[in-house]
Amino acid sequence: AQRVTQPEKLLSVFKGAPVELKCNYSYSGSPELFWYVQYSRQRLQLLLRHISRESIKGFTADLNKGETSFHLKKPFAQEEDSAMYYCALNAGGTSYGKLTFGQGTILTVHP
Amino acid sequence: GAVVSQHPSRVICKSGTSVKIECRSLDFQATTMFWYRQFPKKSLMLMATSNEGSKATYEQGVEKDKFLINHASLTLSTLTVTSAHPEDSSFYICSARELGNTGELFFGEGSRLTVL
């Protein structure tokens, strides 16, 4: 069975500081990893997919299969980045869309 | 991007009654929709996979007779919480995958159920 772990429930940084939200996963196959963000009073929305290898809103995430990690990083945090962030894993194949979510990390960026 | 809409966004009901929550894909067709439950400040837990025209697939530990799922069309899935109890109070979120698309999933805004 797959598992996603986000070790930090809360993360606080100051504006302009680098930020890293940790995500580790456990899955025997070849996973697809995602980062979702939920701003206050808004719905969950996709931030990044590992297969896209793109940068969204300054965030990047690299899949490290050796360390089974998919940490989310941004070099200079902004106040508008304050939100709940979820790392999620999709087992793929016919199960595509059945996401296993981590516990979530609440990021607060202070002015 | 595509939009998934849930209704109602909030509902309060008495113990023992049934409540129906709708999930609609507004501008795309979805053969598959997913229902999640989110506890306060905790993760989303997948409850079931809703398949258009066939029975839903429930995750282990989810009572299929209590959480009835119907996917009658390519744009609508419903979750009915039957004989609701206070412990069923939660935030229920659906997501939808575009027809034939293994790309992005789109999430509804969620429905908060409070059972008194």
mmCIF file of C-alpha atoms in Angstrom:
data_model
loop_
_atom_site.group_PDB
_atom_site.id
_atom_site.type_symbol
_atom_site.label_atom_id
_atom_site.label_comp_id
_atom_site.label_asym_id
_atom_site.label_seq_id
_atom_site.Cartn_x
_atom_site.Cartn_y
_atom_site.Cartn_z
ATOM 1 C CA ALA A 1 0.000 0.000 0.000
ATOM 2 C CA GLN A 2 1.140 3.519 -0.680
ATOM 3 C CA ARG A 3 1.808 6.121 1.954
ATOM 4 C CA VAL A 4 2.671 9.815 1.950
ATOM 5 C CA THR A 5 4.275 11.544 4.898
ATOM 6 C CA GLN A 6 4.584 15.254 5.480
ATOM 7 C CA PRO A 7 6.523 15.515 8.722
ATOM 8 C CA GLU A 8 5.754 19.171 9.413
ATOM 9 C CA LYS A 9 2.221 20.187 10.334
ATOM 10 C CA LEU A 10 3.203 23.830 10.616
ATOM 11 C CA LEU A 11 5.956 25.811 8.946
ATOM 12 C CA SER A 12 6.609 29.497 9.487
ATOM 13 C CA VAL A 13 9.042 31.654 7.560
ATOM 14 C CA PHE A 14 9.558 35.333 6.927
ATOM 15 C CA LYS A 15 8.916 36.969 3.594
ATOM 16 C CA GLY A 16 11.896 36.588 1.295
ATOM 17 C CA ALA A 17 13.270 33.552 3.109
ATOM 18 C CA PRO A 18 13.656 30.198 1.397
ATOM 19 C CA VAL A 19 11.077 27.581 2.169
ATOM 20 C CA GLU A 20 11.069 23.816 1.864
ATOM 21 C CA LEU A 21 8.052 21.619 2.563
ATOM 22 C CA LYS A 22 9.033 18.024 3.025
ATOM 23 C CA CYS A 23 7.283 15.042 1.534
ATOM 24 C CA ASN A 24 8.303 11.402 1.662
ATOM 25 C CA TYR A 25 6.456 8.542 0.106
ATOM 26 C CA SER A 26 6.280 4.802 0.267
ATOM 27 C CA TYR A 27 5.232 2.877 -2.827
ATOM 28 C CA SER A 28 6.596 -0.231 -4.448
ATOM 29 C CA GLY A 29 5.850 0.789 -8.017
ATOM 30 C CA SER A 30 6.560 3.885 -10.068
ATOM 31 C CA PRO A 31 4.562 6.680 -8.497
ATOM 32 C CA GLU A 32 3.299 9.948 -9.789
ATOM 33 C CA LEU A 33 3.657 12.725 -7.242
ATOM 34 C CA PHE A 34 1.752 15.954 -6.900
ATOM 35 C CA TRP A 35 1.664 19.037 -4.735
ATOM 36 C CA TYR A 36 -1.739 20.568 -4.100
ATOM 37 C CA VAL A 37 -2.399 23.887 -2.393
ATOM 38 C CA GLN A 38 -5.465 25.072 -0.540
ATOM 39 C CA TYR A 39 -5.663 28.793 0.151
ATOM 40 C CA SER A 40 -7.944 30.062 2.877
ATOM 41 C CA ARG A 41 -11.601 29.367 2.059
ATOM 42 C CA GLN A 42 -10.743 28.075 -1.408
ATOM 43 C CA ARG A 43 -10.804 24.681 -3.024
ATOM 44 C CA LEU A 44 -7.873 22.384 -3.444
ATOM 45 C CA GLN A 45 -5.895 23.145 -6.577
ATOM 46 C CA LEU A 46 -2.960 21.566 -8.314
ATOM 47 C CA LEU A 47 0.365 23.277 -7.816
ATOM 48 C CA LEU A 48 2.863 20.860 -9.329
ATOM 49 C CA ARG A 49 3.143 17.429 -10.943
ATOM 50 C CA HIS A 50 6.507 15.753 -10.922
ATOM 51 C CA ILE A 51 6.213 14.614 -14.525
ATOM 52 C CA SER A 52 5.767 18.195 -15.688
ATOM 53 C CA ARG A 53 9.058 19.323 -14.177
ATOM 54 C CA GLU A 54 7.818 22.894 -14.239
ATOM 55 C CA SER A 55 7.934 25.803 -11.835
ATOM 56 C CA ILE A 56 4.636 27.270 -10.689
ATOM 57 C CA LYS A 57 4.517 30.496 -8.664
ATOM 58 C CA GLY A 58 8.231 30.078 -8.075
ATOM 59 C CA PHE A 59 7.824 26.628 -6.527
ATOM 60 C CA THR A 60 9.745 23.587 -7.717
ATOM 61 C CA ALA A 61 9.802 19.985 -6.610
ATOM 62 C CA ASP A 62 12.122 17.194 -7.673
ATOM 63 C CA LEU A 63 11.328 13.541 -7.337
ATOM 64 C CA ASN A 64 14.184 11.737 -5.616
ATOM 65 C CA LYS A 65 13.535 8.038 -5.991
ATOM 66 C CA GLY A 66 16.587 7.103 -3.953
ATOM 67 C CA GLU A 67 15.329 9.022 -0.952
ATOM 68 C CA THR A 68 11.655 8.503 -1.871
ATOM 69 C CA SER A 69 11.097 12.215 -1.473
ATOM 70 C CA PHE A 70 9.323 14.998 -3.336
ATOM 71 C CA HIS A 71 10.115 18.118 -1.369
ATOM 72 C CA LEU A 72 8.585 21.430 -2.412
ATOM 73 C CA LYS A 73 10.910 24.410 -2.525
ATOM 74 C CA LYS A 74 10.784 28.121 -3.154
ATOM 75 C CA PRO A 75 13.839 30.368 -2.848
ATOM 76 C CA PHE A 76 11.986 33.493 -1.737
ATOM 77 C CA ALA A 77 8.677 33.047 0.062
ATOM 78 C CA GLN A 78 5.884 35.580 -0.360
ATOM 79 C CA GLU A 79 3.027 36.377 2.019
ATOM 80 C CA GLU A 80 0.528 35.128 -0.557
ATOM 81 C CA ASP A 81 2.138 31.692 -0.343
ATOM 82 C CA SER A 82 0.530 31.211 3.068
ATOM 83 C CA ALA A 83 -1.751 28.205 2.664
ATOM 84 C CA MET A 84 -2.174 24.507 3.351
ATOM 85 C CA TYR A 85 0.005 22.332 1.142
ATOM 86 C CA TYR A 86 -0.664 18.670 0.458
ATOM 87 C CA CYS A 87 1.680 16.201 -1.125
ATOM 88 C CA ALA A 88 -0.157 13.428 -2.957
ATOM 89 C CA LEU A 89 0.702 10.206 -4.709
ATOM 90 C CA ASN A 90 -1.100 8.485 -7.521
ATOM 91 C CA ALA A 91 -0.471 4.810 -8.047
ATOM 92 C CA GLY A 92 -1.248 5.190 -11.714
ATOM 93 C CA GLY A 93 -2.640 2.835 -14.288
ATOM 94 C CA THR A 94 -6.322 2.096 -13.956
ATOM 95 C CA SER A 95 -6.206 3.641 -10.503
ATOM 96 C CA TYR A 96 -5.369 7.023 -11.956
ATOM 97 C CA GLY A 97 -6.968 9.722 -9.872
ATOM 98 C CA LYS A 98 -7.089 7.748 -6.637
ATOM 99 C CA LEU A 99 -4.796 9.981 -4.690
ATOM 100 C CA THR A 100 -3.166 9.235 -1.386
ATOM 101 C CA PHE A 101 -2.613 12.486 0.458
ATOM 102 C CA GLY A 102 -0.122 13.421 3.093
ATOM 103 C CA GLN A 103 -1.267 15.035 6.292
ATOM 104 C CA GLY A 104 -0.692 18.517 4.963
ATOM 105 C CA THR A 105 1.587 21.354 6.012
ATOM 106 C CA ILE A 106 0.280 24.784 6.926
ATOM 107 C CA LEU A 107 2.733 27.353 5.631
ATOM 108 C CA THR A 108 2.664 30.811 7.137
ATOM 109 C CA VAL A 109 4.785 33.535 5.602
ATOM 110 C CA HIS A 110 5.229 36.503 7.908
ATOM 111 C CA PRO A 111 5.793 40.034 6.597
ATOM 112 C CA GLY B 1 -9.269 25.317 -16.095
ATOM 113 C CA ALA B 2 -12.209 23.009 -15.732
ATOM 114 C CA VAL B 3 -14.685 23.537 -12.915
ATOM 115 C CA VAL B 4 -16.174 21.049 -10.501
ATOM 116 C CA SER B 5 -19.060 22.289 -8.412
ATOM 117 C CA GLN B 6 -20.502 20.790 -5.254
ATOM 118 C CA HIS B 7 -23.907 21.464 -3.762
ATOM 119 C CA PRO B 8 -24.761 22.220 -1.070
ATOM 120 C CA SER B 9 -21.647 23.879 0.291
ATOM 121 C CA ARG B 10 -23.014 23.583 3.813
ATOM 122 C CA VAL B 11 -25.752 21.430 5.233
ATOM 123 C CA ILE B 12 -27.034 20.827 8.738
ATOM 124 C CA CYS B 13 -29.278 17.884 9.447
ATOM 125 C CA LYS B 14 -30.709 15.919 12.339
ATOM 126 C CA SER B 15 -29.467 12.501 13.371
ATOM 127 C CA GLY B 16 -31.181 9.735 11.505
ATOM 128 C CA THR B 17 -31.938 11.703 8.372
ATOM 129 C CA SER B 18 -30.293 11.323 4.978
ATOM 130 C CA VAL B 19 -28.379 13.994 3.124
ATOM 131 C CA LYS B 20 -27.469 14.131 -0.557
ATOM 132 C CA ILE B 21 -24.422 15.978 -1.849
ATOM 133 C CA GLU B 22 -24.011 16.629 -5.555
ATOM 134 C CA CYS B 23 -20.796 16.893 -7.521
ATOM 135 C CA ARG B 24 -20.989 18.312 -11.029
ATOM 136 C CA SER B 25 -18.379 18.805 -13.699
ATOM 137 C CA LEU B 26 -19.531 22.038 -15.293
ATOM 138 C CA ASP B 27 -17.609 22.218 -18.530
ATOM 139 C CA PHE B 28 -16.267 18.752 -19.119
ATOM 140 C CA GLN B 29 -17.364 15.149 -18.972
ATOM 141 C CA ALA B 30 -16.083 12.869 -16.272
ATOM 142 C CA THR B 31 -16.381 9.096 -16.397
ATOM 143 C CA THR B 32 -14.737 8.922 -13.020
ATOM 144 C CA MET B 33 -15.210 11.019 -9.935
ATOM 145 C CA PHE B 34 -13.705 10.544 -6.515
ATOM 146 C CA TRP B 35 -15.162 11.269 -3.097
ATOM 147 C CA TYR B 36 -12.913 12.283 -0.213
ATOM 148 C CA ARG B 37 -13.548 13.048 3.414
ATOM 149 C CA GLN B 38 -11.495 15.652 5.218
ATOM 150 C CA PHE B 39 -11.339 15.872 8.979
ATOM 151 C CA PRO B 40 -10.458 19.203 10.620
ATOM 152 C CA LYS B 41 -6.828 20.111 10.016
ATOM 153 C CA LYS B 42 -6.147 16.620 8.739
ATOM 154 C CA SER B 43 -5.600 14.900 5.476
ATOM 155 C CA LEU B 44 -8.084 13.944 2.811
ATOM 156 C CA MET B 45 -9.152 10.333 2.928
ATOM 157 C CA LEU B 46 -10.384 8.683 -0.241
ATOM 158 C CA MET B 47 -13.795 7.158 0.347
ATOM 159 C CA ALA B 48 -14.801 5.812 -3.034
ATOM 160 C CA THR B 49 -14.406 5.959 -6.770
ATOM 161 C CA SER B 50 -17.566 6.820 -8.627
ATOM 162 C CA ASN B 51 -17.852 5.320 -12.103
ATOM 163 C CA GLU B 52 -20.434 6.514 -14.594
ATOM 164 C CA GLY B 53 -22.948 3.810 -15.348
ATOM 165 C CA SER B 54 -21.594 1.286 -12.878
ATOM 166 C CA LYS B 55 -21.250 0.670 -9.180
ATOM 167 C CA ALA B 56 -18.916 2.729 -7.092
ATOM 168 C CA THR B 57 -15.741 1.211 -5.739
ATOM 169 C CA TYR B 58 -15.346 1.781 -2.022
ATOM 170 C CA GLU B 59 -12.129 1.973 -0.072
ATOM 171 C CA GLN B 60 -11.529 -0.402 2.782
ATOM 172 C CA GLY B 61 -13.402 0.581 5.896
ATOM 173 C CA VAL B 62 -15.987 2.750 4.142
ATOM 174 C CA GLU B 63 -19.555 1.518 4.592
ATOM 175 C CA LYS B 64 -21.152 1.363 1.180
ATOM 176 C CA ASP B 65 -24.656 1.112 2.633
ATOM 177 C CA LYS B 66 -24.112 4.259 4.608
ATOM 178 C CA PHE B 67 -22.435 6.325 1.903
ATOM 179 C CA LEU B 68 -24.448 5.727 -1.241
ATOM 180 C CA ILE B 69 -22.821 6.904 -4.443
ATOM 181 C CA ASN B 70 -24.579 7.296 -7.744
ATOM 182 C CA HIS B 71 -22.957 8.443 -10.995
ATOM 183 C CA ALA B 72 -25.934 8.738 -13.268
ATOM 184 C CA SER B 73 -24.385 10.870 -15.989
ATOM 185 C CA LEU B 74 -21.031 12.035 -17.260
ATOM 186 C CA THR B 75 -21.379 15.295 -15.357
ATOM 187 C CA LEU B 76 -22.988 14.315 -12.073
ATOM 188 C CA SER B 77 -22.137 12.129 -9.117
ATOM 189 C CA THR B 78 -24.058 12.147 -5.855
ATOM 190 C CA LEU B 79 -23.089 11.066 -2.366
ATOM 191 C CA THR B 80 -25.933 10.284 0.006
ATOM 192 C CA VAL B 81 -25.136 9.957 3.690
ATOM 193 C CA THR B 82 -27.887 7.721 5.042
ATOM 194 C CA SER B 83 -29.114 7.654 8.624
ATOM 195 C CA ALA B 84 -26.626 10.341 9.504
ATOM 196 C CA HIS B 85 -24.915 10.388 12.899
ATOM 197 C CA PRO B 86 -22.924 13.205 14.509
ATOM 198 C CA GLU B 87 -19.700 11.322 13.751
ATOM 199 C CA ASP B 88 -20.513 11.683 10.043
ATOM 200 C CA SER B 89 -20.026 15.419 10.413
ATOM 201 C CA SER B 90 -17.153 16.282 8.127
ATOM 202 C CA PHE B 91 -16.011 18.067 5.005
ATOM 203 C CA TYR B 92 -16.722 16.035 1.890
ATOM 204 C CA ILE B 93 -14.790 16.810 -1.284
ATOM 205 C CA CYS B 94 -15.186 15.402 -4.758
ATOM 206 C CA SER B 95 -12.756 15.422 -7.638
ATOM 207 C CA ALA B 96 -13.248 14.628 -11.284
ATOM 208 C CA ARG B 97 -11.056 13.427 -14.087
ATOM 209 C CA GLU B 98 -11.757 14.483 -17.646
ATOM 210 C CA LEU B 99 -13.032 11.873 -20.060
ATOM 211 C CA GLY B 100 -10.115 9.925 -21.456
ATOM 212 C CA ASN B 101 -7.654 12.258 -19.808
ATOM 213 C CA THR B 102 -4.967 11.081 -17.464
ATOM 214 C CA GLY B 103 -4.007 14.630 -16.728
ATOM 215 C CA GLU B 104 -5.180 17.003 -14.087
ATOM 216 C CA LEU B 105 -7.837 16.232 -11.551
ATOM 217 C CA PHE B 106 -10.217 19.015 -10.619
ATOM 218 C CA PHE B 107 -11.618 19.404 -7.146
ATOM 219 C CA GLY B 108 -14.929 20.696 -5.951
ATOM 220 C CA GLU B 109 -15.131 23.365 -3.283
ATOM 221 C CA GLY B 110 -16.280 20.854 -0.711
ATOM 222 C CA SER B 111 -19.461 20.347 1.291
ATOM 223 C CA ARG B 112 -19.514 20.732 5.050
ATOM 224 C CA LEU B 113 -21.960 18.390 6.727
ATOM 225 C CA THR B 114 -22.999 18.944 10.324
ATOM 226 C CA VAL B 115 -25.197 16.332 11.938
ATOM 227 C CA LEU B 116 -26.939 17.423 15.126
#
